[in-house]
Amino acid sequence: MQLPDSFSAFHLPTFVVISDHRQAKLYRVHDRTVELMGEIITHHLPLEKENSTIFVPGGMHAGNPKENLKEVEEEELIHALNDDLMRRLHQREFERLLFTVPEDGMKPFKEKLHPDLLSRTDLFLPKLLISQDLMDAFRLVEDARHPA
């Protein structure tokens, strides 16, 4: 996809990561060319019982799985994103990063993002854009990059 001339160019290869708590889409943008590089989707076991034990990194938690499921999925997604993006960074696929993350997940996302990735991040946009039309999502990213 090509961004319109009305958008500012991305002079350095940049990954724009559009995510929710379960999935992330990774777009590489250079100048005005946008290319989908991959998608990460968390996988979890179906939860059948009202109360059960959920295994998460660092131990297990008992309780209502419906309350913990979102947290477990977020942990899994951030871990997978860190692994994938660090591999891509070492392969020099990008130099800069931009993230769109739902507002309620922003704090844990920033806290768990690898420091090398955090240092390359130019923008955290607190918006849920995973289901948005791609051009509409990039329009919001453009507005956030260059506020009026």
GROMACS .gro file of C-alpha atoms in nm:
model
  148
    1MET     CA    1   0.000   0.000   0.000
    2GLN     CA    2   0.116   0.354  -0.069
    3LEU     CA    3   0.044   0.636   0.171
    4PRO     CA    4  -0.088   0.950   0.001
    5ASP     CA    5   0.141   1.246  -0.060
    6SER     CA    6  -0.049   1.436   0.209
    7PHE     CA    7   0.112   1.204   0.469
    8SER     CA    8   0.464   1.275   0.585
    9ALA     CA    9   0.718   1.017   0.472
   10PHE     CA   10   0.890   0.776   0.708
   11HIS     CA   11   1.252   0.852   0.626
   12LEU     CA   12   1.385   0.563   0.833
   13PRO     CA   13   1.249   0.207   0.803
   14THR     CA   14   0.980   0.197   1.072
   15PHE     CA   15   0.761  -0.078   1.206
   16VAL     CA   16   0.409   0.032   1.293
   17VAL     CA   17   0.261  -0.225   1.530
   18ILE     CA   18  -0.119  -0.217   1.553
   19SER     CA   19  -0.244  -0.430   1.840
   20ASP     CA   20  -0.514  -0.520   2.085
   21HIS     CA   21  -0.471  -0.755   2.383
   22ARG     CA   22  -0.469  -1.072   2.166
   23GLN     CA   23  -0.304  -0.987   1.837
   24ALA     CA   24  -0.064  -0.753   1.666
   25LYS     CA   25  -0.012  -0.666   1.301
   26LEU     CA   26   0.337  -0.554   1.203
   27TYR     CA   27   0.370  -0.311   0.915
   28ARG     CA   28   0.701  -0.194   0.775
   29VAL     CA   29   0.684   0.161   0.646
   30HIS     CA   30   0.962   0.331   0.452
   31ASP     CA   31   0.901   0.660   0.275
   32ARG     CA   32   0.533   0.611   0.185
   33THR     CA   33   0.533   0.236   0.120
   34VAL     CA   34   0.348   0.017   0.371
   35GLU     CA   35   0.400  -0.360   0.377
   36LEU     CA   36   0.243  -0.614   0.613
   37MET     CA   37   0.538  -0.806   0.760
   38GLY     CA   38   0.354  -1.038   0.993
   39GLU     CA   39   0.082  -1.098   1.245
   40ILE     CA   40   0.109  -1.236   1.594
   41ILE     CA   41  -0.198  -1.395   1.749
   42THR     CA   42  -0.200  -1.537   2.100
   43HIS     CA   43  -0.323  -1.890   2.144
   44HIS     CA   44  -0.480  -2.008   2.464
   45LEU     CA   45  -0.661  -2.318   2.579
   46PRO     CA   46  -1.040  -2.303   2.592
   47LEU     CA   47  -1.156  -2.239   2.946
   48GLU     CA   48  -1.449  -2.457   3.045
   49LYS     CA   49  -1.469  -2.431   3.423
   50GLU     CA   50  -1.584  -2.122   3.611
   51ASN     CA   51  -1.290  -2.149   3.854
   52SER     CA   52  -0.964  -2.309   3.758
   53THR     CA   53  -0.592  -2.255   3.766
   54ILE     CA   54  -0.429  -2.049   3.496
   55PHE     CA   55  -0.058  -2.077   3.426
   56VAL     CA   56   0.114  -1.750   3.345
   57PRO     CA   57   0.481  -1.655   3.323
   58GLY     CA   58   0.617  -1.655   3.676
   59GLY     CA   59   0.368  -1.896   3.831
   60MET     CA   60   0.005  -1.992   3.842
   61HIS     CA   61  -0.303  -1.802   3.951
   62ALA     CA   62  -0.629  -1.950   4.074
   63GLY     CA   63  -0.954  -1.772   4.024
   64ASN     CA   64  -1.209  -1.679   3.766
   65PRO     CA   65  -1.043  -1.747   3.430
   66LYS     CA   66  -1.259  -1.489   3.254
   67GLU     CA   67  -1.100  -1.217   3.468
   68ASN     CA   68  -0.746  -1.344   3.409
   69LEU     CA   69  -0.774  -1.441   3.042
   70LYS     CA   70  -0.717  -1.090   2.907
   71GLU     CA   71  -0.411  -1.048   3.131
   72VAL     CA   72  -0.273  -1.386   3.021
   73GLU     CA   73  -0.327  -1.301   2.654
   74GLU     CA   74  -0.159  -0.961   2.698
   75GLU     CA   75   0.144  -1.125   2.865
   76GLU     CA   76   0.169  -1.382   2.589
   77LEU     CA   77   0.139  -1.117   2.317
   78ILE     CA   78   0.403  -0.888   2.468
   79HIS     CA   79   0.643  -1.181   2.510
   80ALA     CA   80   0.590  -1.290   2.148
   81LEU     CA   81   0.625  -0.931   2.024
   82ASN     CA   82   0.951  -0.883   2.215
   83ASP     CA   83   1.094  -1.203   2.063
   84ASP     CA   84   0.979  -1.125   1.710
   85LEU     CA   85   1.080  -0.758   1.710
   86MET     CA   86   1.422  -0.824   1.866
   87ARG     CA   87   1.491  -1.083   1.594
   88ARG     CA   88   1.385  -0.834   1.328
   89LEU     CA   89   1.592  -0.558   1.488
   90HIS     CA   90   1.904  -0.777   1.473
   91GLN     CA   91   1.824  -0.849   1.107
   92ARG     CA   92   1.803  -0.469   1.051
   93GLU     CA   93   1.445  -0.481   0.919
   94PHE     CA   94   1.361  -0.154   1.097
   95GLU     CA   95   1.519   0.135   1.283
   96ARG     CA   96   1.221   0.300   1.451
   97LEU     CA   97   0.893   0.179   1.605
   98LEU     CA   98   0.539   0.310   1.654
   99PHE     CA   99   0.277   0.124   1.856
  100THR     CA  100  -0.100   0.149   1.877
  101VAL     CA  101  -0.220  -0.019   2.195
  102PRO     CA  102  -0.561   0.001   2.365
  103GLU     CA  103  -0.547   0.260   2.640
  104ASP     CA  104  -0.624   0.012   2.920
  105GLY     CA  105  -0.325  -0.202   2.816
  106MET     CA  106  -0.074   0.078   2.761
  107LYS     CA  107   0.096   0.076   3.103
  108PRO     CA  108   0.169  -0.300   3.120
  109PHE     CA  109   0.274  -0.293   2.755
  110LYS     CA  110   0.534  -0.020   2.814
  111GLU     CA  111   0.657  -0.187   3.133
  112LYS     CA  112   0.717  -0.522   2.961
  113LEU     CA  113   0.853  -0.399   2.627
  114HIS     CA  114   1.221  -0.484   2.583
  115PRO     CA  115   1.441  -0.180   2.665
  116ASP     CA  116   1.610  -0.190   2.323
  117LEU     CA  117   1.269  -0.168   2.158
  118LEU     CA  118   1.148   0.099   2.396
  119SER     CA  119   1.449   0.316   2.310
  120ARG     CA  120   1.359   0.296   1.939
  121THR     CA  121   0.992   0.380   1.992
  122ASP     CA  122   0.881   0.721   1.866
  123LEU     CA  123   0.512   0.695   1.952
  124PHE     CA  124   0.265   0.502   2.164
  125LEU     CA  125  -0.086   0.578   2.039
  126PRO     CA  126  -0.351   0.474   2.296
  127LYS     CA  127  -0.611   0.357   2.044
  128LEU     CA  128  -0.773   0.027   1.953
  129LEU     CA  129  -0.717   0.019   1.576
  130ILE     CA  130  -0.679  -0.352   1.501
  131SER     CA  131  -1.018  -0.372   1.324
  132GLN     CA  132  -0.995  -0.030   1.156
  133ASP     CA  133  -0.950   0.015   0.785
  134LEU     CA  134  -0.572   0.032   0.733
  135MET     CA  135  -0.579   0.379   0.573
  136ASP     CA  136  -0.796   0.512   0.859
  137ALA     CA  137  -0.552   0.364   1.113
  138PHE     CA  138  -0.257   0.528   0.938
  139ARG     CA  139  -0.446   0.858   0.924
  140LEU     CA  140  -0.473   0.848   1.306
  141VAL     CA  141  -0.103   0.759   1.331
  142GLU     CA  142  -0.022   1.052   1.101
  143ASP     CA  143  -0.231   1.289   1.317
  144ALA     CA  144  -0.049   1.169   1.628
  145ARG     CA  145   0.294   1.205   1.462
  146HIS     CA  146   0.220   1.563   1.362
  147PRO     CA  147  -0.042   1.717   1.593
  148ALA     CA  148  -0.198   2.041   1.474
   0.00000   0.00000   0.00000
